[in-house]
Coordinates of C-alpha atoms and ligand atoms in Angstrom, one line a residue:
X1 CA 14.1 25.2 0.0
X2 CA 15.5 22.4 -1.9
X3 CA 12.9 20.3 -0.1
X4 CA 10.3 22.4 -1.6
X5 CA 11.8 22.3 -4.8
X6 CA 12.0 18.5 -4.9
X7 CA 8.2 18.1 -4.1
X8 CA 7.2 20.1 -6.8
X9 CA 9.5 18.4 -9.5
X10 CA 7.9 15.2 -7.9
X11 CA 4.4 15.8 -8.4
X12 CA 5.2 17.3 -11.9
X13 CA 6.4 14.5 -12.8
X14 CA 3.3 12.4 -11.6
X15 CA 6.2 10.4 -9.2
X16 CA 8.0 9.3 -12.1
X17 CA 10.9 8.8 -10.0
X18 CA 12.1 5.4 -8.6
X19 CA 9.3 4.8 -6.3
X20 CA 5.8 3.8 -7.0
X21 CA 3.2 5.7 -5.1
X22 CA 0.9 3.5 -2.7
X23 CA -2.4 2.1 -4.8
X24 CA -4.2 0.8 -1.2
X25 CA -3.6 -3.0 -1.5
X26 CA -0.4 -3.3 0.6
X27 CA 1.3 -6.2 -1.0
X28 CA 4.5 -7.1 -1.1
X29 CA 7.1 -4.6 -3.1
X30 CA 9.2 -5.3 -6.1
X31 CA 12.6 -6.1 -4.3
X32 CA 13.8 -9.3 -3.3
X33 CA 15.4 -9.2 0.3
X34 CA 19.1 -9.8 1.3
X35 CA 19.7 -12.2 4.2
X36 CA 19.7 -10.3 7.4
X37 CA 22.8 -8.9 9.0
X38 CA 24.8 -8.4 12.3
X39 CA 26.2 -5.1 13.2
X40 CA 27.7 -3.6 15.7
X41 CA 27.9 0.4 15.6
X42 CA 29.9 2.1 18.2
X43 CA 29.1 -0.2 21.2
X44 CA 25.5 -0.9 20.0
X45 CA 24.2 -5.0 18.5
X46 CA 22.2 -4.3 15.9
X47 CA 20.7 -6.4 12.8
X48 CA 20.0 -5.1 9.4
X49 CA 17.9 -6.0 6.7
X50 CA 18.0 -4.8 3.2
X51 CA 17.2 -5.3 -0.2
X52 CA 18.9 -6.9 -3.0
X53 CA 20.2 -3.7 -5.5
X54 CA 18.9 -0.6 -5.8
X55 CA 16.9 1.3 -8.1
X56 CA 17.9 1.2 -11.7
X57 CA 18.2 5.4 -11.9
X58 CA 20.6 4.9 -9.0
X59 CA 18.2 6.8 -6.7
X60 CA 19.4 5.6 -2.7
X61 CA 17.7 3.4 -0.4
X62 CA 15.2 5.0 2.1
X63 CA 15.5 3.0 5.8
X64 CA 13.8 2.6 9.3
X65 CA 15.3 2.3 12.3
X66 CA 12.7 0.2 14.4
X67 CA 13.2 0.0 18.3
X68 CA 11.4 -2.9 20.0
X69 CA 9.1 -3.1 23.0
X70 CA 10.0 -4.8 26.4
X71 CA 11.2 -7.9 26.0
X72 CA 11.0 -7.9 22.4
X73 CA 12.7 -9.7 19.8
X74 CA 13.2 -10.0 15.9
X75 CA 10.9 -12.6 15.5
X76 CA 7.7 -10.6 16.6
X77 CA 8.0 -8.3 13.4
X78 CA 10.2 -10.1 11.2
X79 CA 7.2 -10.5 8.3
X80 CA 6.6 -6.6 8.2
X81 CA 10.0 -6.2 8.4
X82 CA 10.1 -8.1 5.1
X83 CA 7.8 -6.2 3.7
X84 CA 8.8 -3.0 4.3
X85 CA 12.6 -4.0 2.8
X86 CA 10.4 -5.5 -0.5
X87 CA 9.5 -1.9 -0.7
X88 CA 13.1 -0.6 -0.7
X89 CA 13.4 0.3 2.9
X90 CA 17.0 -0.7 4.6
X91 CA 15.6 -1.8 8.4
X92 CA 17.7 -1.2 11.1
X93 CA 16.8 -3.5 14.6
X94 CA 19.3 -2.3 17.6
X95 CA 19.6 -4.2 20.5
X96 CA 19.5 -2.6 24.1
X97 CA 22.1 -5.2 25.1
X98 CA 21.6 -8.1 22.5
X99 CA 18.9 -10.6 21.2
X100 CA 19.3 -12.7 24.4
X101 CA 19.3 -9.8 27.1
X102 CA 16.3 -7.6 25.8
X103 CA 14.1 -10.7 26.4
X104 CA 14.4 -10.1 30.5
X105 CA 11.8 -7.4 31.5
X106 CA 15.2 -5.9 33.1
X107 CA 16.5 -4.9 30.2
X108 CA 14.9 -1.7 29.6
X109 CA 16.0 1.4 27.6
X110 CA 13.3 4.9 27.2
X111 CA 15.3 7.7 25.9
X112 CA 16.2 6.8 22.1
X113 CA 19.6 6.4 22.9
X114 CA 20.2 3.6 20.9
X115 CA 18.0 4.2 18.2
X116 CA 19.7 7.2 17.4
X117 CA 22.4 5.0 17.1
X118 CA 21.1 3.3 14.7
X119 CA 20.6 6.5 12.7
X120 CA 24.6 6.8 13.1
X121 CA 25.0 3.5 12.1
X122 CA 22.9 4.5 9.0
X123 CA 25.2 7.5 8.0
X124 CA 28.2 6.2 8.2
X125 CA 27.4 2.8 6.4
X126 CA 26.9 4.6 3.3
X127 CA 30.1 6.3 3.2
X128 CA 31.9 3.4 4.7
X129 CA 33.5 1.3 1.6
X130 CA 33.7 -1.9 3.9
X131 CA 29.8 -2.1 4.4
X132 CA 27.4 -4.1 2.5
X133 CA 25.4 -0.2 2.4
X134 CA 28.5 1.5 0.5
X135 CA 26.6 4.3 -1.5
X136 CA 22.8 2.6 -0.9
X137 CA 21.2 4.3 1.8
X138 CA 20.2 7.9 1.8
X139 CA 21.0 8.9 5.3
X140 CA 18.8 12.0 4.6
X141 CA 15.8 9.9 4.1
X142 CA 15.7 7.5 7.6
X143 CA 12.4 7.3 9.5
X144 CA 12.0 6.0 13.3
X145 CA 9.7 3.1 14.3
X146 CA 8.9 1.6 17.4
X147 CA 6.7 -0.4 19.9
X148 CA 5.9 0.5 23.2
X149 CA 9.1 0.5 24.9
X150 CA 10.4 1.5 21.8
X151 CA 7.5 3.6 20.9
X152 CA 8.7 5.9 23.9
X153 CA 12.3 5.7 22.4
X154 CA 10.8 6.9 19.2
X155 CA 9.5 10.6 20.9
X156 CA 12.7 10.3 22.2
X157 CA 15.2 9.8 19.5
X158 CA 13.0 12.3 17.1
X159 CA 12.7 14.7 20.2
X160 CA 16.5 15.0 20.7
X161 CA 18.2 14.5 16.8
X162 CA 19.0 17.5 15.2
X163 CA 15.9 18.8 13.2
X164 CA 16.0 17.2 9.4
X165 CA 18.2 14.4 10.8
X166 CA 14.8 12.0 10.0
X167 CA 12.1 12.3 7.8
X168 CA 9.2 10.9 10.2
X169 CA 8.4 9.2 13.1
X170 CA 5.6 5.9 13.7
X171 CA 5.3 5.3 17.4
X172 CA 3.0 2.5 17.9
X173 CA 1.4 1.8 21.4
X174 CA 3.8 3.8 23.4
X175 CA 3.6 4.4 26.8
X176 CA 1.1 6.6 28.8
X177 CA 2.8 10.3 29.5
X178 CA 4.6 11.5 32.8
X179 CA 5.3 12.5 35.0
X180 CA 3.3 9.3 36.5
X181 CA 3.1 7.0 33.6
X182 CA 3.4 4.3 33.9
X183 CA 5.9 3.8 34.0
X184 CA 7.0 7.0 36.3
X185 CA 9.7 9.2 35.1
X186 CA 12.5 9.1 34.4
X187 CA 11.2 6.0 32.2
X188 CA 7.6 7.9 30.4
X189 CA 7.8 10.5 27.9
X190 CA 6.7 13.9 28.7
X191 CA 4.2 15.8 26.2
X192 CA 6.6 18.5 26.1
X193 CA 8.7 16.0 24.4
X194 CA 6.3 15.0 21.9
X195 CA 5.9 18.6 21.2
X196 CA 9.1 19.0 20.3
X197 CA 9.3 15.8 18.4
X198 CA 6.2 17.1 16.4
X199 CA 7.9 20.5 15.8
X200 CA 10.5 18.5 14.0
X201 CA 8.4 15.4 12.1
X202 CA 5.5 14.7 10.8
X203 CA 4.3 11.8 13.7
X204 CA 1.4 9.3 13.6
X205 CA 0.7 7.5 16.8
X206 CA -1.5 4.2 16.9
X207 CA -3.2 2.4 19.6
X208 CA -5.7 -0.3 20.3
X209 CA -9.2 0.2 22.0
X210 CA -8.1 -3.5 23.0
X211 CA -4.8 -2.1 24.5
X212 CA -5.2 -3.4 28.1
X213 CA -0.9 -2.8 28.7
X214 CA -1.6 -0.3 31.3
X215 CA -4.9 0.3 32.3
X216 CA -8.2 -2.8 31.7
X217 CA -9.2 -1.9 28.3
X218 CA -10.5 0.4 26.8
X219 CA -8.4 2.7 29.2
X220 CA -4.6 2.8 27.8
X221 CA -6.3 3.8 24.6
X222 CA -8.5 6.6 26.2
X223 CA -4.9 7.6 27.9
X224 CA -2.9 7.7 25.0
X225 CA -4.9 9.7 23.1
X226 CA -5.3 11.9 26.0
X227 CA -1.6 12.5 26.7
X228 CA -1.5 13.1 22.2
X229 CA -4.1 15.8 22.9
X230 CA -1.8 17.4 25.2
X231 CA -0.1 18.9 22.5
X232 CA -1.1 22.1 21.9
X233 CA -1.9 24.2 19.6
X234 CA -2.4 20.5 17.8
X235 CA 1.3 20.4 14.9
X236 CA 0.3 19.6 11.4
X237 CA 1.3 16.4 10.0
X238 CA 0.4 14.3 13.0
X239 CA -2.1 12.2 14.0
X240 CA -3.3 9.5 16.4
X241 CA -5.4 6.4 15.5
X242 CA -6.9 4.3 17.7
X243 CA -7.7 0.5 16.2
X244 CA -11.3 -1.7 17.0
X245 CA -10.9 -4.7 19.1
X246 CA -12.0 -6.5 16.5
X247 CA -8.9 -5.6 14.2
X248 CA -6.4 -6.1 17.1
X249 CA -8.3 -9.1 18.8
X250 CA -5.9 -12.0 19.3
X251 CA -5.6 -14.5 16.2
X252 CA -3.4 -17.2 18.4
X253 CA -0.9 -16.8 15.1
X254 CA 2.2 -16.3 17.4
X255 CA 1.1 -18.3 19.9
X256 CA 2.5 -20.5 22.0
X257 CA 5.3 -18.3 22.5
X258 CA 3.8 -14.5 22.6
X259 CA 0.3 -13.0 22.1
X260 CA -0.9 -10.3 19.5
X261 CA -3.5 -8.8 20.3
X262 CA -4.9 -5.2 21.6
X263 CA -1.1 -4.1 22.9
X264 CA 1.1 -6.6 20.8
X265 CA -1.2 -5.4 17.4
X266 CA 2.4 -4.0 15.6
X267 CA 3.3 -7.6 15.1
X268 CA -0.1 -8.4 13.2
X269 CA 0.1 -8.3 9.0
X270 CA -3.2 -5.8 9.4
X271 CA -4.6 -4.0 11.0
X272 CA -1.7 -1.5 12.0
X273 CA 1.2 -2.3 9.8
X274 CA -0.1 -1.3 6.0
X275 CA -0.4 2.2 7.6
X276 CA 2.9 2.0 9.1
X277 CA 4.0 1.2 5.6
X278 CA 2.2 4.0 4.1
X279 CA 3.8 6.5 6.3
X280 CA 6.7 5.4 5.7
X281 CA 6.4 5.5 1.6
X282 CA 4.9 8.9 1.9
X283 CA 8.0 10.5 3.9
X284 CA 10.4 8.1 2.9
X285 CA 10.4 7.9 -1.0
X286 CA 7.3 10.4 -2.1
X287 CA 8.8 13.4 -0.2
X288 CA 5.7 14.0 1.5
X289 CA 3.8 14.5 -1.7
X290 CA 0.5 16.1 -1.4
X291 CA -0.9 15.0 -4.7
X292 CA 0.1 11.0 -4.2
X293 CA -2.4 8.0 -3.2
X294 CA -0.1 7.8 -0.2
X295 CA -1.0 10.9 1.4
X296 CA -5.1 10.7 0.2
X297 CA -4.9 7.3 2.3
X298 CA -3.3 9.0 5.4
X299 CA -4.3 12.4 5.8
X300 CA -7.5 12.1 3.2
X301 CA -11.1 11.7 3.8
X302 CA -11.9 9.2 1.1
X303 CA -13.7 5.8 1.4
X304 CA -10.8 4.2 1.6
X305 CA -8.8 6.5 4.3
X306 CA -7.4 5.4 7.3
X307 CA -10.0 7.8 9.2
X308 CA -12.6 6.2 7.7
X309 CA -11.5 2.9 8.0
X310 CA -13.9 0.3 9.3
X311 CA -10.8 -1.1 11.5
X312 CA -10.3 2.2 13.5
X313 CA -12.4 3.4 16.3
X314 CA -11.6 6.5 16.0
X315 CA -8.6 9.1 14.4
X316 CA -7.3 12.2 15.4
X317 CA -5.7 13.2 12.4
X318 CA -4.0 17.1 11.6
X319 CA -3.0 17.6 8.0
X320 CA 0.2 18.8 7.3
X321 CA 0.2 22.1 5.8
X322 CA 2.1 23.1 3.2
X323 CA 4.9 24.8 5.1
X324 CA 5.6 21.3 7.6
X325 CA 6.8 19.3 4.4
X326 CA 9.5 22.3 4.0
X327 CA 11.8 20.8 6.8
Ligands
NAG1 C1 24.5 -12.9 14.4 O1 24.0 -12.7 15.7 C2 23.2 -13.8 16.2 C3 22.6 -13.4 17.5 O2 23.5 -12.9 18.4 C4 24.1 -15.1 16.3 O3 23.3 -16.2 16.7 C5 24.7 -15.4 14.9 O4 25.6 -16.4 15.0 C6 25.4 -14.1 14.3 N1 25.7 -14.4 12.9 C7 26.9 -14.1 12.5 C8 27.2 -14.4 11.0 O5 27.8 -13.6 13.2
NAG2 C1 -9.0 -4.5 8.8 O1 -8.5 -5.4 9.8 C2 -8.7 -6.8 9.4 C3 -8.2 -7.6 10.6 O2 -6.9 -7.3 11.0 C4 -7.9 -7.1 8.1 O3 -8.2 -8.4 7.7 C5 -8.3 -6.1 7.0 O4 -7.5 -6.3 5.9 C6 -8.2 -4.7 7.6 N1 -8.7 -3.7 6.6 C7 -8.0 -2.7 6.2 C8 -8.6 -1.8 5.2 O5 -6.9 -2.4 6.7
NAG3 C1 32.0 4.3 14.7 C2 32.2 3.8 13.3 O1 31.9 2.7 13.0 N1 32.9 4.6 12.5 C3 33.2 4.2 11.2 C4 32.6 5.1 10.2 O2 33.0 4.8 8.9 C5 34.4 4.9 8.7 C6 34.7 4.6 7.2 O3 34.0 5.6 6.4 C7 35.1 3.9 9.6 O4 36.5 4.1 9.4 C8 34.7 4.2 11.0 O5 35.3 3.3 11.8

């Protein structure tokens, strides 16, 4: 109810609250960004970017808690992890073991486990007088990110938290369903899963038609978007969005020590990541709005929507309805 309520005030007000809606250019937000910070929450390495302040009305800090793929490191997102904190979002980065461990391909973790602890981390922070996020972070407003590995940790984490624990999850080339996979279970997600993680938050999956991680392109695409389709009846507010080759093709920008093309797209600027950070806007500071540029860009149909987007091959998109933003 009070989510209801606070929706309507916000687009009565035309979002005259602390946070600008989106305007489709992407740039860079208005905060500067805080050096970046080690934590370690109840067992679990994590590092945390935020920004400098808070807004002026004293409105708190919306975060992310990103989980990274296989082998993954800092460094791979680091530039849209500035970017989302110059937009007022806190990021949160835990560790399976630490930043030198989760470069082995042994070092694997699939069920959200410490991602969630991240979310933890997040809650007590901001009651915890001894943090740098002492009254800054509205744990009420956290939304879960990750990248293949991570991705799977993302159904995961917004599977098994407590509905309203998180406001949305972005799961970004994650890997193909069970029971099979790959990889088999126990380490794939089950559709059931993402059904319940869609029963509990809005969810936008994105892939690459250039996504050769598990089958020769174009087939993890064609996968993933079957295993999405699995979900029926389809839940409002979620969506899948496969990328061009052209958008995800290789640029040779992170090169020589990774790739980023077709599977490793997340770590590009564009094509994946201002959609990433319109999601995150939309459920993170606009509530979900209906009547913001945010949610026309998303969900819309216009010219400049991301189903109509010259980048994506193709979107499977479900509007929310009314009664999904009441969670
Ligand atoms: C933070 O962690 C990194 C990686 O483990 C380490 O290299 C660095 O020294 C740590 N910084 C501080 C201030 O503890
Ligand atoms: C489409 O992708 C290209 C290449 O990544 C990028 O330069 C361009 O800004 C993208 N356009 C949109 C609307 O996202
Ligand atoms: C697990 C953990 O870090 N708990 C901390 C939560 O915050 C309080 C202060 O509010 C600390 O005392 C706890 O140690």
């Amino acid at each position: 109810m009070l989510w209801a309520a606070a929706a309507v005030l916000g687009s009565c007000l035309g979002h005259a609250g602390a946070w600008e809606d989106c305007d489709g250019s992407y740039g860079p937000g208005t905060f500067s960004v805080a050096p970046r910070v080690n934590i370690t929450h109840d067992g679990v390495f994590m590092y945390m970017l935020a920004p400098v302040g808070a807004p002026a009305d004293g409105t708190l800090l919306p975060a992310v808690v990103f989980m990274h793929g296989g082998t993954g490191a800092w460094e791979m997102y680091d530039k849209n992890f500035q970017l989302y904190a110059s937009h007022g979002f806190v990021v949160v980065f835990p560790f399976v073991k630490d930043p030198v461990k989760d470069r082995s391909s042994f070092t694997t973790q699939t069920n959200g486990e410490n991602q969630m602890r991240g979310v933890y981390y997040l809650r007590n922070a901001t009651k915890d007088p001894q943090s740098p996020l002492f009254n800054r972070v509205d744990a009420g407003n956290i939304i879960l990110n990750g990248h293949s590995m991570g991705a799977a940790c993302t159904i995961r984490s917004a599977q098994r938290l407590p509905a309203g624990t998180v406001k949305a999850a972005i799961v970004q080339h994650p890997f193909i369903c069970g029971p099979f996979g790959p990889p088999p279970l126990p380490s794939t997600w089950m559709p059931a899963q993402l059904a319940e993680a869609m029963d509990k938050v809005p969810l936008l999956m994105t892939t690459a038609t250039n996504d050769a991680a598990f089958w020769p392109a174009p087939g993890t695409a064609k996968h993933e978007v079957g295993c999405f389709g699995k979900v029926t009846p389809p839940r409002p507010g979620t969506g899948i969005v496969e990328f061009t080759a052209d958008a995800c093709a290789e640029d040779g920008a992170f090169k020589p020590t990774w790739t980023d093309g077709g599977h490793d797209c997340p770590f590009k600027p564009t094509p994946e990541t201002p959609w990433v950070l319109a999601m995150m806007r939309l459920y993170g500071q606009l509530q979900g709005s209906r009547t913001s540029k945010c949610y026309e860009l998303l969900w819309g149909s216009g010219a400049d929507s991301l189903r109509n987007s010259k980048n994506v091959t193709q979107a499977v998109l479900h509007e929310p309805t009314t009664s999904a933003l009441v969670v």
